[in-house]
Amino acid sequence: QNTRAEVLIAESKGAVAFEGCRVVSGSWNGLFTGSTAIADAGSLDVDHMVPLANAHRSCGWAWDAQRKQAYANDLGDPDHLIAVTASANRSKGARGPEDWRPSDTGYWCEYAMDWVRIKSTWDLFASAAEHAALGEMLGSCPNRVVLVAQDETGSRAKIPPTATPVTGGTLS
């Protein structure tokens, strides 16, 4: 099975059906849209939470081929690759939270926390606009969440492991 099949199997809320090694049906929720009970696997894309192009622009360009492949196929973090409706994935494209947000505002908190964690795990940077957008989205969390990750110029910030969103305090 390929990475797509692995993600679809892991995220299905029920049994999946196959044609050969290809997943054709199951039961998924559309994380970006809030849609539920999606049965046709063909209507889903497997999306990188932090798109490949965004990772590349955020210092992934310096990775060797092995690290790039590891990022592209990472199944170790269940939020790195996610099943989303094809239309939502195409709407998002390679854009970050400064230019695109899930239409389901109830998912913003989780989306922003996952984004920050993934960028932190992979030692990637965020633009000032991206940082500001993540801060706004973290404001939708039920508990107060802070994100501290700006350099002295405020133009580009590395999201270090110590900047993982935490509850309490104020947004810096």
mmCIF file of C-alpha atoms in Angstrom:
data_model
loop_
_atom_site.group_PDB
_atom_site.id
_atom_site.type_symbol
_atom_site.label_atom_id
_atom_site.label_comp_id
_atom_site.label_asym_id
_atom_site.label_seq_id
_atom_site.Cartn_x
_atom_site.Cartn_y
_atom_site.Cartn_z
ATOM 1 C CA GLN A 1 0.000 0.000 0.000
ATOM 2 C CA ASN A 2 1.125 3.519 -0.645
ATOM 3 C CA THR A 3 1.147 6.472 1.756
ATOM 4 C CA ARG A 4 -2.297 7.627 0.542
ATOM 5 C CA ALA A 5 -3.839 4.256 1.406
ATOM 6 C CA GLU A 6 -2.162 4.250 4.818
ATOM 7 C CA VAL A 7 -3.598 7.683 5.661
ATOM 8 C CA LEU A 8 -7.084 6.767 4.434
ATOM 9 C CA ILE A 9 -7.053 3.532 6.448
ATOM 10 C CA ALA A 10 -5.825 5.272 9.601
ATOM 11 C CA GLU A 11 -8.384 8.096 9.400
ATOM 12 C CA SER A 12 -11.479 6.153 8.401
ATOM 13 C CA LYS A 13 -14.103 6.072 11.139
ATOM 14 C CA GLY A 14 -15.166 2.609 9.957
ATOM 15 C CA ALA A 15 -14.068 -0.278 7.799
ATOM 16 C CA VAL A 16 -12.537 0.520 4.435
ATOM 17 C CA ALA A 17 -13.119 -1.305 1.162
ATOM 18 C CA PHE A 18 -10.401 -1.969 -1.403
ATOM 19 C CA GLU A 19 -10.010 -2.590 -5.113
ATOM 20 C CA GLY A 20 -6.644 -4.306 -5.127
ATOM 21 C CA CYS A 21 -4.448 -2.132 -2.910
ATOM 22 C CA ARG A 22 -6.506 1.021 -3.561
ATOM 23 C CA VAL A 23 -8.887 2.257 -0.863
ATOM 24 C CA VAL A 24 -12.247 2.990 -2.513
ATOM 25 C CA SER A 25 -14.617 3.590 0.389
ATOM 26 C CA GLY A 26 -14.791 4.116 4.117
ATOM 27 C CA SER A 27 -16.106 6.828 6.419
ATOM 28 C CA TRP A 28 -14.211 10.107 6.781
ATOM 29 C CA ASN A 29 -14.829 13.600 8.088
ATOM 30 C CA GLY A 30 -13.733 16.621 6.064
ATOM 31 C CA LEU A 31 -11.458 18.366 8.563
ATOM 32 C CA PHE A 32 -11.231 21.666 6.673
ATOM 33 C CA THR A 33 -14.938 21.890 5.834
ATOM 34 C CA GLY A 34 -16.638 20.195 8.762
ATOM 35 C CA SER A 35 -18.398 17.777 6.395
ATOM 36 C CA THR A 36 -19.141 14.339 7.819
ATOM 37 C CA ALA A 37 -19.679 10.799 6.600
ATOM 38 C CA ILE A 38 -17.714 11.053 3.364
ATOM 39 C CA ALA A 39 -17.835 7.549 1.914
ATOM 40 C CA ASP A 40 -16.107 7.825 -1.479
ATOM 41 C CA ALA A 41 -12.311 7.780 -1.104
ATOM 42 C CA GLY A 42 -12.072 9.249 -4.594
ATOM 43 C CA SER A 43 -13.508 12.537 -3.303
ATOM 44 C CA LEU A 44 -10.583 12.880 -0.884
ATOM 45 C CA ASP A 45 -7.027 14.078 -1.236
ATOM 46 C CA VAL A 46 -4.255 13.328 1.226
ATOM 47 C CA ASP A 47 -2.890 16.742 2.118
ATOM 48 C CA HIS A 48 0.301 17.837 3.838
ATOM 49 C CA MET A 49 -0.810 20.026 6.747
ATOM 50 C CA VAL A 50 2.225 22.212 5.956
ATOM 51 C CA PRO A 51 2.394 21.924 2.162
ATOM 52 C CA LEU A 52 5.583 20.757 0.471
ATOM 53 C CA ALA A 53 6.081 24.133 -1.225
ATOM 54 C CA ASN A 54 5.611 25.964 2.079
ATOM 55 C CA ALA A 55 8.141 23.685 3.778
ATOM 56 C CA HIS A 56 10.537 24.330 0.896
ATOM 57 C CA ARG A 57 10.173 28.129 1.280
ATOM 58 C CA SER A 58 10.587 27.785 5.068
ATOM 59 C CA CYS A 59 14.133 26.343 4.818
ATOM 60 C CA GLY A 60 13.246 22.891 3.524
ATOM 61 C CA TRP A 61 15.109 23.903 0.352
ATOM 62 C CA ALA A 62 18.323 23.103 2.263
ATOM 63 C CA TRP A 63 17.318 19.515 3.029
ATOM 64 C CA ASP A 64 18.963 16.600 1.278
ATOM 65 C CA ALA A 65 16.849 14.257 -0.848
ATOM 66 C CA GLN A 66 16.439 11.758 1.998
ATOM 67 C CA ARG A 67 15.043 14.383 4.412
ATOM 68 C CA LYS A 68 12.710 15.743 1.711
ATOM 69 C CA GLN A 69 11.374 12.238 1.113
ATOM 70 C CA ALA A 70 10.959 11.659 4.858
ATOM 71 C CA TYR A 71 8.941 14.886 5.116
ATOM 72 C CA ALA A 72 6.796 14.034 2.091
ATOM 73 C CA ASN A 73 5.836 10.613 3.481
ATOM 74 C CA ASP A 74 5.861 11.183 7.262
ATOM 75 C CA LEU A 75 3.302 8.891 8.884
ATOM 76 C CA GLY A 76 4.763 9.320 12.386
ATOM 77 C CA ASP A 77 2.626 12.371 13.146
ATOM 78 C CA PRO A 78 -1.061 11.637 12.517
ATOM 79 C CA ASP A 79 -1.656 15.298 11.621
ATOM 80 C CA HIS A 80 1.180 15.660 9.103
ATOM 81 C CA LEU A 81 -0.730 13.966 6.269
ATOM 82 C CA ILE A 82 -4.506 14.229 6.487
ATOM 83 C CA ALA A 83 -7.477 13.191 4.390
ATOM 84 C CA VAL A 84 -9.448 16.241 3.237
ATOM 85 C CA THR A 85 -11.992 16.859 0.529
ATOM 86 C CA ALA A 86 -10.340 17.327 -2.838
ATOM 87 C CA SER A 87 -12.029 20.708 -3.281
ATOM 88 C CA ALA A 88 -10.715 22.007 0.068
ATOM 89 C CA ASN A 89 -7.208 20.770 -0.711
ATOM 90 C CA ARG A 90 -7.226 22.485 -4.080
ATOM 91 C CA SER A 91 -8.544 25.664 -2.488
ATOM 92 C CA LYS A 92 -5.659 25.588 0.010
ATOM 93 C CA GLY A 93 -2.963 24.666 -2.481
ATOM 94 C CA ALA A 94 0.496 25.564 -1.167
ATOM 95 C CA ARG A 95 -0.751 28.520 0.869
ATOM 96 C CA GLY A 96 -0.156 28.996 4.557
ATOM 97 C CA PRO A 97 -2.536 30.356 7.209
ATOM 98 C CA GLU A 98 -1.702 33.946 6.264
ATOM 99 C CA ASP A 99 -3.433 33.380 2.900
ATOM 100 C CA TRP A 100 -5.855 30.495 3.515
ATOM 101 C CA ARG A 101 -7.862 29.150 6.443
ATOM 102 C CA PRO A 102 -10.234 26.188 6.752
ATOM 103 C CA SER A 103 -13.854 27.175 6.148
ATOM 104 C CA ASP A 104 -14.750 25.288 9.347
ATOM 105 C CA THR A 105 -13.801 27.903 11.965
ATOM 106 C CA GLY A 106 -14.290 25.255 14.661
ATOM 107 C CA TYR A 107 -11.163 23.560 13.273
ATOM 108 C CA TRP A 108 -8.943 26.671 13.395
ATOM 109 C CA CYS A 109 -7.475 25.959 16.837
ATOM 110 C CA GLU A 110 -6.444 22.412 15.960
ATOM 111 C CA TYR A 111 -5.213 23.502 12.523
ATOM 112 C CA ALA A 112 -2.963 26.227 13.988
ATOM 113 C CA MET A 113 -1.636 23.979 16.758
ATOM 114 C CA ASP A 114 -0.858 21.204 14.263
ATOM 115 C CA TRP A 115 0.800 23.698 11.887
ATOM 116 C CA VAL A 116 3.078 25.054 14.630
ATOM 117 C CA ARG A 117 3.972 21.591 15.928
ATOM 118 C CA ILE A 118 4.860 20.318 12.458
ATOM 119 C CA LYS A 119 6.970 23.363 11.631
ATOM 120 C CA SER A 120 8.701 22.998 14.994
ATOM 121 C CA THR A 121 9.341 19.276 14.516
ATOM 122 C CA TRP A 122 10.897 19.873 11.103
ATOM 123 C CA ASP A 123 12.853 22.976 12.191
ATOM 124 C CA LEU A 124 11.080 25.286 9.726
ATOM 125 C CA PHE A 125 10.588 29.051 9.736
ATOM 126 C CA ALA A 126 7.458 31.198 9.610
ATOM 127 C CA SER A 127 7.008 34.606 8.037
ATOM 128 C CA ALA A 128 5.751 37.488 10.174
ATOM 129 C CA ALA A 129 2.392 37.317 8.357
ATOM 130 C CA GLU A 130 2.172 33.563 8.983
ATOM 131 C CA HIS A 131 3.007 34.080 12.668
ATOM 132 C CA ALA A 132 0.299 36.748 12.981
ATOM 133 C CA ALA A 133 -2.295 34.527 11.273
ATOM 134 C CA LEU A 134 -1.433 31.595 13.520
ATOM 135 C CA GLY A 135 -1.842 33.869 16.546
ATOM 136 C CA GLU A 136 -5.310 34.897 15.352
ATOM 137 C CA MET A 137 -6.321 31.287 14.776
ATOM 138 C CA LEU A 138 -4.982 30.232 18.184
ATOM 139 C CA GLY A 139 -7.292 32.888 19.614
ATOM 140 C CA SER A 140 -10.172 30.566 18.673
ATOM 141 C CA CYS A 141 -8.957 27.880 21.096
ATOM 142 C CA PRO A 142 -11.189 27.154 24.108
ATOM 143 C CA ASN A 143 -8.220 27.796 26.427
ATOM 144 C CA ARG A 144 -5.884 30.746 25.997
ATOM 145 C CA VAL A 145 -2.946 29.716 23.782
ATOM 146 C CA VAL A 146 0.250 31.678 23.223
ATOM 147 C CA LEU A 147 2.780 31.497 20.421
ATOM 148 C CA VAL A 148 6.137 33.131 20.941
ATOM 149 C CA ALA A 149 8.398 32.790 17.925
ATOM 150 C CA GLN A 150 9.645 36.062 16.481
ATOM 151 C CA ASP A 151 13.149 37.158 15.781
ATOM 152 C CA GLU A 152 14.373 40.659 16.582
ATOM 153 C CA THR A 153 13.335 42.023 13.166
ATOM 154 C CA GLY A 154 9.877 40.451 13.271
ATOM 155 C CA SER A 155 10.215 39.591 9.600
ATOM 156 C CA ARG A 156 10.909 35.891 9.826
ATOM 157 C CA ALA A 157 10.681 33.611 12.800
ATOM 158 C CA LYS A 158 11.938 30.130 13.429
ATOM 159 C CA ILE A 159 9.333 28.121 15.277
ATOM 160 C CA PRO A 160 11.525 26.336 17.824
ATOM 161 C CA PRO A 161 10.321 23.396 19.936
ATOM 162 C CA THR A 162 10.001 25.765 22.883
ATOM 163 C CA ALA A 163 7.448 27.813 20.919
ATOM 164 C CA THR A 164 4.873 25.035 20.737
ATOM 165 C CA PRO A 165 1.506 26.558 21.662
ATOM 166 C CA VAL A 166 0.802 26.414 25.369
ATOM 167 C CA THR A 167 -2.203 27.508 27.387
ATOM 168 C CA GLY A 168 -2.074 30.659 29.502
ATOM 169 C CA GLY A 169 -0.511 34.074 29.091
ATOM 170 C CA THR A 170 -0.863 36.466 26.198
ATOM 171 C CA LEU A 171 0.031 36.342 22.537
ATOM 172 C CA SER A 172 3.481 37.807 21.911
#
